[in-house]
Amino acid sequence: MAAVFKQCSFSMNLKTPFPFPFRSGIFFSLMKFFPFSISSLSIPQESIYHQLLNILSHPNWQKHPSLNNLIPSLSPSHISLFLSQNPNLNPHIALSFFDYLSRIPSFKPNPQSYAPLLRILISNKLFPVAEKTLLSMIKSCNSQNEVVFVMGFVLEMNKCDNGGLGFKLNGWAYNKVLMSLSRFVMVDEMKSVYNEMLNDMIKPDIYTFNTMINGYCKLGNVVEAEVYLSKILQAGLSPNTHTYTSFILGHCRKKDVDSAFKVFREMSKKGCRRNVVSYTNLIHGLCETSRIDEAMKLFSEMGDDFCLPDVRTYTVLIDALCRLDRWVEALSLFNEMKEKGCEPDVHTYTVLVDGLCKDSKHDEARKLLSLMSEKGLVPSVVTYNALIDGYCKKGLVDVALDIFDMMESNNCVPNVRTYNELISGFCRMKKVHEAMSLLDKMLERKLSPSNVTFNLLVHGQCKVGEIDNAFRLLGLMEENGLAPDEWTYGTLGYGLCERGRVEEANIVFSSLKEKGIKVNVVMYNALIDGHCKAEKVDFALTLFKKMIEEGCSPNACTYNVLINGLCKQGKQLEATQLLERMKDSGVEPTIESYSILIHQLLKECAFDRADNVFSLMVSRGHKPNVWIYTSFLAAYYNEGKLKEAEDVMAKMEEVGIRPDLMAYTVMIDGYGRSGLLNRAFDMLKCMFEAGYEPSGYTYSVLIKHLSQGGLDLNIDDVWKVVKYETLLKLLDKMGEHGCPPNTNVFSLLAIRLCREGRLEEASRLVDRMQSCGMSPCEDIYNSMVNCCCKLRMYDDASRFLDTMLTQGFLPHLESYKLLVCGLYDDGNNDKAKAIFFRLLDCGYNNDEVAWKLLIDGLLKRGLVDRCSELLDIMEKNGSRLSSQTYSLLLKGLDSRADNK
C-alpha cells in the first residue's frame, strides 16, 4: 500500500494494543478517540485480567462459576487490552470468548476491541475467520472517527513487508471499507481507498462503482458521480437499480428534481426495475422542493410498478404534509400505513409529534408519545426535543421540564439541543436565572454549549435589562472555545438601544470590522431604531445613508423604523416622502409602513389625511390589519365619537378581523370615557372569551374609570393612588360580568402594587387570593421580597424567600441581592451570610451569582470586605467560577480597596 496511506506511520508489534496513525487531515491522531487509557488502569482491573486468563484456561470455561460475576465488570476496552496483553492465547478460545460476550446485550464491541482479536487470528493464519471478523469490525463503526481507525488498521493488515501482518485485502474487503466510508459520506477518503485498490491491482466491480457513485450523490455531487458511471460502461458493466437510484438521490440533493425524474423514467426504458428506494428518493426530492401534490401522485402510482411503500416513504410524505398544515391528509396516511401492515417507526412518530407541537396541538402530541410506549417503541432524543420545544414555545416550561424528567427516567440522554430549547423557554418567560443554571448542568454532563446556547442566554439577559451580564457572557463563550458572532453582537446592540444606551451600541458596532464581522441589516435596524427612540432622528438618517454607502441594502423594517421616528417628531411630511421613496428603492411598503403613518395622523385627529393614506394603502393591494382598525377606534373614542367607533367595530367583524388585546383595551377605555362601565366590563368578558389575558394597562384603564374623579386621573399614577376598596370593586364587577378573577388577575394587581411600595395592599390581595383557593405564583413572591427590601423589612423578605423555597420556586437573584446587601447595610452580617449559604445550594449558575451579588451588589456599594467574605464562602463550598469572573472580582476588590 502506498499513496493514501504512505503518510501514516505505525508501530505495529504485538505488544502495542492499537495502531496509532499520526498526520494532519484525513488520518489525524486517534489517541483522543480511544475509550480508555492504559495508564489509568488500576490494580483491581489487572486482577480482573488475571482471573479472566485463569477462567479461559479451563476446558469448559463457559460454565465456570466465576464468569457470570466477572462479566458485568467487562467493557470493550477491557477485552481489547486483555487480548493485546495475551497475543499467544488460543485463537479458537479467543474467538469463542469474543462471540460469547457479543451475544450479551450490555456488551457492544467497538472497532478497537476487534483489533487485537484480528491480530491473534491473522498471526495464526486463520484467514477465512479473520475475513468474517473484519466484516463485523467494519459494521461496528458508529462514527467517522471509528471508520478512520478501521482504515488505519486495514492499512497495517495489508502491508507486505516484514513488519506487517501479511493479510492482503481482496475486492470484497475493499468494498466493505468503501461502504462504511460511504455511510458517513467521507468521499475524500473513499477516493483515496479506491486509488489504493487500483494500486493493489484489484479490479473494481459493480459494487465498487455503485458505492463510489452513492457517496458522491449523497452530497449532490452528480458531476463526480458521473465519472464513475463512465467507468462502469468502460468496464463493460451495466448500471443497475442501485446505480440509477443513487443518481435520483444526487439530483434531488442539489434540488434538480426534473433531472431526477429523467433518471427515474430512463430506468423503465432500460428495463431496470424501480424499487421502493427509487420512489422514496424522488418523492422526498419533490417534497423538499414544495411539490407535494406531485409527490402524492407518484406515491399513488407505486402499485403500478409492483412496488409497495415502506415506512420511510410514508414518513417522508407525512412530514411534508405536517409542514404544510395538511393535518387531515397526514393523519389519514398515518392510519393507512398501519392498516396496510406498515408499522410506523420512531421517526414517523417523531415527525407527527414535531408537527403537532408546531401547530400548538401539544396534548395530541403527548398522546402519541404514550402510544409509542404502548407499541414498545423507545422515543429518541429528537422525539422528546420536539415536545420540549413545543411546550417551551407555548410558555409551558414547567410541562417541558416534566417531559425532560420523563426523558431521563427512560434513559434517553439529553443533548445540547434539549438544553438549548429549555434555555430558550426560560429566557422567553424572563426566568434567565433558571436558564443560566441549565448552563452549569450542561457542563456537568460534559456537553459543550454551542454558539446558539450562549446567544440565547445573551438574548435572555438583554430581555430582562441585564446588559452588563450579557457582555460578561462573551467571556464565558471564549473560555468555552467559542467566538461571538453576528447574532451575538446584533442582540447586544439591540439590547443597548432598547435601554437608551445608543452611544455604547455605536461603539460595539464600530468595533465589529476589526473582528471580521460585517454589520448587517439587522444590526443597522437596531441602531437606527435606537437613535429614533432617543429622539436622534437626524443621526438615524445619517446611519441610513452610511448603510447604503457600505452596500447594506435597507429592508422594509429599516424604512418603517425611520418613518416611525419621523412621525414621533411631528415630521409627517418627511415620513410620507420616505414612504414614497421605498418603492423607488425597490422595497415594497408593508402594511406596517402605512399603519405607522395612519396611527400618527389619527393621534393628531387628522382624519381626512389618515383616510387618504388608508385609501392609498388599499389601492396598492394591502388589506387593513387589526392595528390600523385599532388606531381608528382609539381616535374616535378619544374624540367621544362613539357611533363612529362602533361602526369601525362592525366593519372589523364584517371583514373577519378579530380584535387583539390592544383593540379590546381601547374599546374598554372608550366605554369608560363615555360612562358606560357595564359595557366596558362586558367587553372585558369578550376579551377573556377570545383567549386574551388583560394587560396591566387594561386594568389601569378599568381602575381609572372605577375611581372617583377617574377622568382626571393620570394613567401613570393609577397604582400609586388606587384605594384597596376600588380594587375589591374591580374584582366584584369582574365576577358580576362573568369573568371571575383568576390567578393571573391577582398576580398582576399584587405585582403592580409592590412596584409602588404598597406592601400592605398587596398582602391583603394575596390573602384574598388564597381564601379563593388560589396559590401565589413565583413572580408575586419575588415582587413581595423586593418590596420588603425597598421598605427595609428584611425579616419579612426572608420569610417570603423561605416560603418560595418550600414551594419549589427559585427566587430571582435580584431578590437575593437586595436582601443580602440590605442585611449587610443594616449590620446583620450573620443573617446575610446564612442566606448566601442557602442560595448556593439552590443550583444557580455560580458566575451569575458572583456577577449580581458580589460585583453588582456588594462591590457597587463599596462593601469590599463583605464581598471578599462571600467569595471565600463560595470557594469553600466548591462553587466553580470562570477565570473571567475571578478577574472581574479581583479587579473590583483591588480598586475598591484602593479607594478605601
JSON list of C-alpha atoms in Angstrom, two decimals, residues 1-174:
[
{"chain": "A", "resi": 1, "resn": "MET", "atom": "CA", "xyz": [0.00, 0.00, 0.00]},
{"chain": "A", "resi": 2, "resn": "ALA", "atom": "CA", "xyz": [1.36, 3.43, -0.86]},
{"chain": "A", "resi": 3, "resn": "ALA", "atom": "CA", "xyz": [-0.45, 6.56, -1.99]},
{"chain": "A", "resi": 4, "resn": "VAL", "atom": "CA", "xyz": [-3.17, 7.42, 0.52]},
{"chain": "A", "resi": 5, "resn": "PHE", "atom": "CA", "xyz": [-1.57, 5.69, 3.48]},
{"chain": "A", "resi": 6, "resn": "LYS", "atom": "CA", "xyz": [2.10, 6.43, 2.97]},
{"chain": "A", "resi": 7, "resn": "GLN", "atom": "CA", "xyz": [1.94, 9.44, 5.30]},
{"chain": "A", "resi": 8, "resn": "CYS", "atom": "CA", "xyz": [0.71, 7.21, 8.14]},
{"chain": "A", "resi": 9, "resn": "SER", "atom": "CA", "xyz": [3.32, 5.78, 10.45]},
{"chain": "A", "resi": 10, "resn": "PHE", "atom": "CA", "xyz": [2.55, 2.77, 12.62]},
{"chain": "A", "resi": 11, "resn": "SER", "atom": "CA", "xyz": [4.47, 0.87, 15.18]},
{"chain": "A", "resi": 12, "resn": "MET", "atom": "CA", "xyz": [2.69, -2.46, 14.96]},
{"chain": "A", "resi": 13, "resn": "ASN", "atom": "CA", "xyz": [4.35, -5.08, 17.08]},
{"chain": "A", "resi": 14, "resn": "LEU", "atom": "CA", "xyz": [2.13, -7.39, 19.06]},
{"chain": "A", "resi": 15, "resn": "LYS", "atom": "CA", "xyz": [2.91, -5.61, 22.33]},
{"chain": "A", "resi": 16, "resn": "THR", "atom": "CA", "xyz": [1.14, -2.49, 21.09]},
{"chain": "A", "resi": 17, "resn": "PRO", "atom": "CA", "xyz": [-2.63, -2.69, 21.60]},
{"chain": "A", "resi": 18, "resn": "PHE", "atom": "CA", "xyz": [-3.58, -0.45, 18.64]},
{"chain": "A", "resi": 19, "resn": "PRO", "atom": "CA", "xyz": [-2.01, 1.19, 15.61]},
{"chain": "A", "resi": 20, "resn": "PHE", "atom": "CA", "xyz": [-1.71, 4.94, 16.19]},
{"chain": "A", "resi": 21, "resn": "PRO", "atom": "CA", "xyz": [-1.68, 6.92, 12.91]},
{"chain": "A", "resi": 22, "resn": "PHE", "atom": "CA", "xyz": [-0.36, 10.46, 13.11]},
{"chain": "A", "resi": 23, "resn": "ARG", "atom": "CA", "xyz": [-0.97, 13.04, 10.41]},
{"chain": "A", "resi": 24, "resn": "SER", "atom": "CA", "xyz": [-2.96, 16.17, 9.86]},
{"chain": "A", "resi": 25, "resn": "GLY", "atom": "CA", "xyz": [-6.00, 15.94, 7.61]},
{"chain": "A", "resi": 26, "resn": "ILE", "atom": "CA", "xyz": [-7.68, 12.63, 6.90]},
{"chain": "A", "resi": 27, "resn": "PHE", "atom": "CA", "xyz": [-5.72, 10.49, 9.38]},
{"chain": "A", "resi": 28, "resn": "PHE", "atom": "CA", "xyz": [-5.31, 12.73, 12.38]},
{"chain": "A", "resi": 29, "resn": "SER", "atom": "CA", "xyz": [-4.16, 11.37, 15.71]},
{"chain": "A", "resi": 30, "resn": "LEU", "atom": "CA", "xyz": [-6.60, 8.82, 17.09]},
{"chain": "A", "resi": 31, "resn": "MET", "atom": "CA", "xyz": [-5.34, 8.81, 20.67]},
{"chain": "A", "resi": 32, "resn": "LYS", "atom": "CA", "xyz": [-8.13, 11.06, 21.91]},
{"chain": "A", "resi": 33, "resn": "PHE", "atom": "CA", "xyz": [-10.80, 8.75, 20.49]},
{"chain": "A", "resi": 34, "resn": "PHE", "atom": "CA", "xyz": [-9.78, 5.68, 22.48]},
{"chain": "A", "resi": 35, "resn": "PRO", "atom": "CA", "xyz": [-12.28, 4.88, 25.23]},
{"chain": "A", "resi": 36, "resn": "PHE", "atom": "CA", "xyz": [-9.58, 4.19, 27.82]},
{"chain": "A", "resi": 37, "resn": "SER", "atom": "CA", "xyz": [-6.05, 4.96, 28.81]},
{"chain": "A", "resi": 38, "resn": "ILE", "atom": "CA", "xyz": [-3.62, 2.19, 29.70]},
{"chain": "A", "resi": 39, "resn": "SER", "atom": "CA", "xyz": [-2.03, 4.33, 32.37]},
{"chain": "A", "resi": 40, "resn": "SER", "atom": "CA", "xyz": [-5.40, 4.76, 34.06]},
{"chain": "A", "resi": 41, "resn": "LEU", "atom": "CA", "xyz": [-5.87, 1.03, 34.77]},
{"chain": "A", "resi": 42, "resn": "SER", "atom": "CA", "xyz": [-5.91, 0.24, 38.44]},
{"chain": "A", "resi": 43, "resn": "ILE", "atom": "CA", "xyz": [-4.67, -2.84, 40.30]},
{"chain": "A", "resi": 44, "resn": "PRO", "atom": "CA", "xyz": [-8.21, -4.31, 40.66]},
{"chain": "A", "resi": 45, "resn": "GLN", "atom": "CA", "xyz": [-8.52, -4.22, 36.87]},
{"chain": "A", "resi": 46, "resn": "GLU", "atom": "CA", "xyz": [-5.22, -6.07, 36.47]},
{"chain": "A", "resi": 47, "resn": "SER", "atom": "CA", "xyz": [-6.68, -8.61, 38.88]},
{"chain": "A", "resi": 48, "resn": "ILE", "atom": "CA", "xyz": [-9.70, -8.97, 36.57]},
{"chain": "A", "resi": 49, "resn": "TYR", "atom": "CA", "xyz": [-7.40, -9.83, 33.65]},
{"chain": "A", "resi": 50, "resn": "HIS", "atom": "CA", "xyz": [-5.62, -12.44, 35.78]},
{"chain": "A", "resi": 51, "resn": "GLN", "atom": "CA", "xyz": [-8.97, -14.02, 36.74]},
{"chain": "A", "resi": 52, "resn": "LEU", "atom": "CA", "xyz": [-10.09, -13.98, 33.11]},
{"chain": "A", "resi": 53, "resn": "LEU", "atom": "CA", "xyz": [-6.95, -15.75, 31.92]},
{"chain": "A", "resi": 54, "resn": "ASN", "atom": "CA", "xyz": [-7.46, -18.35, 34.64]},
{"chain": "A", "resi": 55, "resn": "ILE", "atom": "CA", "xyz": [-11.12, -18.93, 33.61]},
{"chain": "A", "resi": 56, "resn": "LEU", "atom": "CA", "xyz": [-10.28, -19.33, 29.91]},
{"chain": "A", "resi": 57, "resn": "SER", "atom": "CA", "xyz": [-7.63, -21.92, 30.72]},
{"chain": "A", "resi": 58, "resn": "HIS", "atom": "CA", "xyz": [-10.39, -24.35, 31.72]},
{"chain": "A", "resi": 59, "resn": "PRO", "atom": "CA", "xyz": [-11.88, -26.62, 29.00]},
{"chain": "A", "resi": 60, "resn": "ASN", "atom": "CA", "xyz": [-15.50, -25.70, 29.88]},
{"chain": "A", "resi": 61, "resn": "TRP", "atom": "CA", "xyz": [-14.80, -22.05, 30.63]},
{"chain": "A", "resi": 62, "resn": "GLN", "atom": "CA", "xyz": [-18.40, -21.07, 29.67]},
{"chain": "A", "resi": 63, "resn": "LYS", "atom": "CA", "xyz": [-19.64, -22.89, 32.78]},
{"chain": "A", "resi": 64, "resn": "HIS", "atom": "CA", "xyz": [-17.00, -21.53, 35.13]},
{"chain": "A", "resi": 65, "resn": "PRO", "atom": "CA", "xyz": [-18.79, -20.25, 38.31]},
{"chain": "A", "resi": 66, "resn": "SER", "atom": "CA", "xyz": [-16.73, -17.02, 38.41]},
{"chain": "A", "resi": 67, "resn": "LEU", "atom": "CA", "xyz": [-17.52, -15.96, 34.84]},
{"chain": "A", "resi": 68, "resn": "ASN", "atom": "CA", "xyz": [-21.02, -14.59, 35.49]},
{"chain": "A", "resi": 69, "resn": "ASN", "atom": "CA", "xyz": [-19.71, -12.47, 38.35]},
{"chain": "A", "resi": 70, "resn": "LEU", "atom": "CA", "xyz": [-16.91, -11.11, 36.19]},
{"chain": "A", "resi": 71, "resn": "ILE", "atom": "CA", "xyz": [-18.92, -10.27, 33.04]},
{"chain": "A", "resi": 72, "resn": "PRO", "atom": "CA", "xyz": [-20.68, -7.11, 34.40]},
{"chain": "A", "resi": 73, "resn": "SER", "atom": "CA", "xyz": [-17.23, -5.60, 35.02]},
{"chain": "A", "resi": 74, "resn": "LEU", "atom": "CA", "xyz": [-16.06, -6.13, 31.44]},
{"chain": "A", "resi": 75, "resn": "SER", "atom": "CA", "xyz": [-16.22, -3.44, 28.77]},
{"chain": "A", "resi": 76, "resn": "PRO", "atom": "CA", "xyz": [-14.93, -3.49, 25.16]},
{"chain": "A", "resi": 77, "resn": "SER", "atom": "CA", "xyz": [-11.85, -1.54, 26.27]},
{"chain": "A", "resi": 78, "resn": "HIS", "atom": "CA", "xyz": [-11.11, -4.20, 28.93]},
{"chain": "A", "resi": 79, "resn": "ILE", "atom": "CA", "xyz": [-11.36, -7.01, 26.37]},
{"chain": "A", "resi": 80, "resn": "SER", "atom": "CA", "xyz": [-9.21, -5.08, 23.93]},
{"chain": "A", "resi": 81, "resn": "LEU", "atom": "CA", "xyz": [-6.42, -4.67, 26.45]},
{"chain": "A", "resi": 82, "resn": "PHE", "atom": "CA", "xyz": [-6.76, -8.25, 27.70]},
{"chain": "A", "resi": 83, "resn": "LEU", "atom": "CA", "xyz": [-6.38, -9.68, 24.19]},
{"chain": "A", "resi": 84, "resn": "SER", "atom": "CA", "xyz": [-3.50, -7.30, 23.44]},
{"chain": "A", "resi": 85, "resn": "GLN", "atom": "CA", "xyz": [-1.68, -8.45, 26.56]},
{"chain": "A", "resi": 86, "resn": "ASN", "atom": "CA", "xyz": [-2.24, -12.12, 25.66]},
{"chain": "A", "resi": 87, "resn": "PRO", "atom": "CA", "xyz": [-1.31, -12.43, 21.96]},
{"chain": "A", "resi": 88, "resn": "ASN", "atom": "CA", "xyz": [-0.48, -16.13, 22.37]},
{"chain": "A", "resi": 89, "resn": "LEU", "atom": "CA", "xyz": [-3.97, -17.01, 23.57]},
{"chain": "A", "resi": 90, "resn": "ASN", "atom": "CA", "xyz": [-5.52, -19.96, 21.73]},
{"chain": "A", "resi": 91, "resn": "PRO", "atom": "CA", "xyz": [-7.21, -18.28, 18.70]},
{"chain": "A", "resi": 92, "resn": "HIS", "atom": "CA", "xyz": [-10.27, -20.52, 18.88]},
{"chain": "A", "resi": 93, "resn": "ILE", "atom": "CA", "xyz": [-10.76, -19.72, 22.56]},
{"chain": "A", "resi": 94, "resn": "ALA", "atom": "CA", "xyz": [-10.22, -16.00, 21.89]},
{"chain": "A", "resi": 95, "resn": "LEU", "atom": "CA", "xyz": [-12.83, -16.06, 19.11]},
{"chain": "A", "resi": 96, "resn": "SER", "atom": "CA", "xyz": [-15.34, -18.13, 21.11]},
{"chain": "A", "resi": 97, "resn": "PHE", "atom": "CA", "xyz": [-14.94, -15.86, 24.13]},
{"chain": "A", "resi": 98, "resn": "PHE", "atom": "CA", "xyz": [-15.41, -12.71, 21.98]},
{"chain": "A", "resi": 99, "resn": "ASP", "atom": "CA", "xyz": [-18.52, -14.21, 20.33]},
{"chain": "A", "resi": 100, "resn": "TYR", "atom": "CA", "xyz": [-19.84, -15.21, 23.74]},
{"chain": "A", "resi": 101, "resn": "LEU", "atom": "CA", "xyz": [-19.53, -11.64, 25.02]},
{"chain": "A", "resi": 102, "resn": "SER", "atom": "CA", "xyz": [-21.01, -10.18, 21.81]},
{"chain": "A", "resi": 103, "resn": "ARG", "atom": "CA", "xyz": [-24.24, -12.06, 22.43]},
{"chain": "A", "resi": 104, "resn": "ILE", "atom": "CA", "xyz": [-24.68, -10.27, 25.77]},
{"chain": "A", "resi": 105, "resn": "PRO", "atom": "CA", "xyz": [-26.99, -7.22, 25.19]},
{"chain": "A", "resi": 106, "resn": "SER", "atom": "CA", "xyz": [-25.00, -4.95, 27.52]},
{"chain": "A", "resi": 107, "resn": "PHE", "atom": "CA", "xyz": [-21.71, -5.65, 25.73]},
{"chain": "A", "resi": 108, "resn": "LYS", "atom": "CA", "xyz": [-21.32, -3.85, 22.41]},
{"chain": "A", "resi": 109, "resn": "PRO", "atom": "CA", "xyz": [-17.96, -4.41, 20.71]},
{"chain": "A", "resi": 110, "resn": "ASN", "atom": "CA", "xyz": [-16.35, -1.38, 19.08]},
{"chain": "A", "resi": 111, "resn": "PRO", "atom": "CA", "xyz": [-13.72, -1.39, 16.31]},
{"chain": "A", "resi": 112, "resn": "GLN", "atom": "CA", "xyz": [-10.88, -1.00, 18.81]},
{"chain": "A", "resi": 113, "resn": "SER", "atom": "CA", "xyz": [-11.94, -4.21, 20.60]},
{"chain": "A", "resi": 114, "resn": "TYR", "atom": "CA", "xyz": [-11.84, -6.21, 17.33]},
{"chain": "A", "resi": 115, "resn": "ALA", "atom": "CA", "xyz": [-8.26, -5.13, 16.50]},
{"chain": "A", "resi": 116, "resn": "PRO", "atom": "CA", "xyz": [-6.31, -7.41, 18.92]},
{"chain": "A", "resi": 117, "resn": "LEU", "atom": "CA", "xyz": [-8.65, -10.35, 18.13]},
{"chain": "A", "resi": 118, "resn": "LEU", "atom": "CA", "xyz": [-7.89, -9.95, 14.43]},
{"chain": "A", "resi": 119, "resn": "ARG", "atom": "CA", "xyz": [-4.15, -9.88, 15.18]},
{"chain": "A", "resi": 120, "resn": "ILE", "atom": "CA", "xyz": [-4.46, -13.18, 17.02]},
{"chain": "A", "resi": 121, "resn": "LEU", "atom": "CA", "xyz": [-6.46, -14.76, 14.18]},
{"chain": "A", "resi": 122, "resn": "ILE", "atom": "CA", "xyz": [-4.14, -13.49, 11.46]},
{"chain": "A", "resi": 123, "resn": "SER", "atom": "CA", "xyz": [-0.93, -14.44, 13.29]},
{"chain": "A", "resi": 124, "resn": "ASN", "atom": "CA", "xyz": [-2.38, -17.97, 13.45]},
{"chain": "A", "resi": 125, "resn": "LYS", "atom": "CA", "xyz": [-3.24, -17.80, 9.71]},
{"chain": "A", "resi": 126, "resn": "LEU", "atom": "CA", "xyz": [-6.99, -18.25, 10.29]},
{"chain": "A", "resi": 127, "resn": "PHE", "atom": "CA", "xyz": [-7.71, -16.04, 7.27]},
{"chain": "A", "resi": 128, "resn": "PRO", "atom": "CA", "xyz": [-11.34, -17.10, 6.46]},
{"chain": "A", "resi": 129, "resn": "VAL", "atom": "CA", "xyz": [-12.39, -16.44, 10.07]},
{"chain": "A", "resi": 130, "resn": "ALA", "atom": "CA", "xyz": [-10.41, -13.19, 10.03]},
{"chain": "A", "resi": 131, "resn": "GLU", "atom": "CA", "xyz": [-12.35, -12.03, 6.97]},
{"chain": "A", "resi": 132, "resn": "LYS", "atom": "CA", "xyz": [-15.66, -12.54, 8.78]},
{"chain": "A", "resi": 133, "resn": "THR", "atom": "CA", "xyz": [-14.31, -10.79, 11.87]},
{"chain": "A", "resi": 134, "resn": "LEU", "atom": "CA", "xyz": [-13.13, -7.90, 9.72]},
{"chain": "A", "resi": 135, "resn": "LEU", "atom": "CA", "xyz": [-16.67, -7.55, 8.37]},
{"chain": "A", "resi": 136, "resn": "SER", "atom": "CA", "xyz": [-18.03, -7.40, 11.95]},
{"chain": "A", "resi": 137, "resn": "MET", "atom": "CA", "xyz": [-15.37, -4.81, 12.80]},
{"chain": "A", "resi": 138, "resn": "ILE", "atom": "CA", "xyz": [-16.43, -2.62, 9.88]},
{"chain": "A", "resi": 139, "resn": "LYS", "atom": "CA", "xyz": [-20.13, -2.98, 10.77]},
{"chain": "A", "resi": 140, "resn": "SER", "atom": "CA", "xyz": [-19.44, -1.92, 14.36]},
{"chain": "A", "resi": 141, "resn": "CYS", "atom": "CA", "xyz": [-18.38, 1.59, 13.25]},
{"chain": "A", "resi": 142, "resn": "ASN", "atom": "CA", "xyz": [-20.72, 4.23, 14.66]},
{"chain": "A", "resi": 143, "resn": "SER", "atom": "CA", "xyz": [-18.78, 7.38, 13.88]},
{"chain": "A", "resi": 144, "resn": "GLN", "atom": "CA", "xyz": [-16.33, 8.89, 11.41]},
{"chain": "A", "resi": 145, "resn": "ASN", "atom": "CA", "xyz": [-13.55, 8.56, 13.98]},
{"chain": "A", "resi": 146, "resn": "GLU", "atom": "CA", "xyz": [-14.12, 4.82, 14.25]},
{"chain": "A", "resi": 147, "resn": "VAL", "atom": "CA", "xyz": [-14.09, 4.47, 10.46]},
{"chain": "A", "resi": 148, "resn": "VAL", "atom": "CA", "xyz": [-10.75, 6.29, 10.39]},
{"chain": "A", "resi": 149, "resn": "PHE", "atom": "CA", "xyz": [-9.45, 3.84, 13.00]},
{"chain": "A", "resi": 150, "resn": "VAL", "atom": "CA", "xyz": [-10.57, 0.85, 10.89]},
{"chain": "A", "resi": 151, "resn": "MET", "atom": "CA", "xyz": [-8.85, 2.32, 7.84]},
{"chain": "A", "resi": 152, "resn": "GLY", "atom": "CA", "xyz": [-5.63, 2.60, 9.80]},
{"chain": "A", "resi": 153, "resn": "PHE", "atom": "CA", "xyz": [-5.91, -0.99, 10.91]},
{"chain": "A", "resi": 154, "resn": "VAL", "atom": "CA", "xyz": [-6.73, -2.16, 7.38]},
{"chain": "A", "resi": 155, "resn": "LEU", "atom": "CA", "xyz": [-3.51, -0.49, 6.22]},
{"chain": "A", "resi": 156, "resn": "GLU", "atom": "CA", "xyz": [-1.47, -2.45, 8.74]},
{"chain": "A", "resi": 157, "resn": "MET", "atom": "CA", "xyz": [-3.07, -5.75, 7.76]},
{"chain": "A", "resi": 158, "resn": "ASN", "atom": "CA", "xyz": [-2.44, -5.07, 4.09]},
{"chain": "A", "resi": 159, "resn": "LYS", "atom": "CA", "xyz": [1.29, -4.43, 4.48]},
{"chain": "A", "resi": 160, "resn": "CYS", "atom": "CA", "xyz": [3.53, -6.90, 2.71]},
{"chain": "A", "resi": 161, "resn": "ASP", "atom": "CA", "xyz": [6.77, -6.00, 4.47]},
{"chain": "A", "resi": 162, "resn": "ASN", "atom": "CA", "xyz": [8.23, -7.83, 7.44]},
{"chain": "A", "resi": 163, "resn": "GLY", "atom": "CA", "xyz": [6.61, -5.53, 9.97]},
{"chain": "A", "resi": 164, "resn": "GLY", "atom": "CA", "xyz": [3.11, -6.18, 8.66]},
{"chain": "A", "resi": 165, "resn": "LEU", "atom": "CA", "xyz": [0.61, -8.88, 9.39]},
{"chain": "A", "resi": 166, "resn": "GLY", "atom": "CA", "xyz": [0.64, -10.19, 5.83]},
{"chain": "A", "resi": 167, "resn": "PHE", "atom": "CA", "xyz": [-3.15, -10.27, 5.44]},
{"chain": "A", "resi": 168, "resn": "LYS", "atom": "CA", "xyz": [-3.90, -8.88, 1.98]},
{"chain": "A", "resi": 169, "resn": "LEU", "atom": "CA", "xyz": [-7.25, -7.24, 1.31]},
{"chain": "A", "resi": 170, "resn": "ASN", "atom": "CA", "xyz": [-9.36, -8.62, -1.51]},
{"chain": "A", "resi": 171, "resn": "GLY", "atom": "CA", "xyz": [-12.03, -6.84, -3.53]},
{"chain": "A", "resi": 172, "resn": "TRP", "atom": "CA", "xyz": [-14.72, -7.90, -1.09]},
{"chain": "A", "resi": 173, "resn": "ALA", "atom": "CA", "xyz": [-12.89, -6.32, 1.87]},
{"chain": "A", "resi": 174, "resn": "TYR", "atom": "CA", "xyz": [-12.18, -3.12, -0.05]}
]
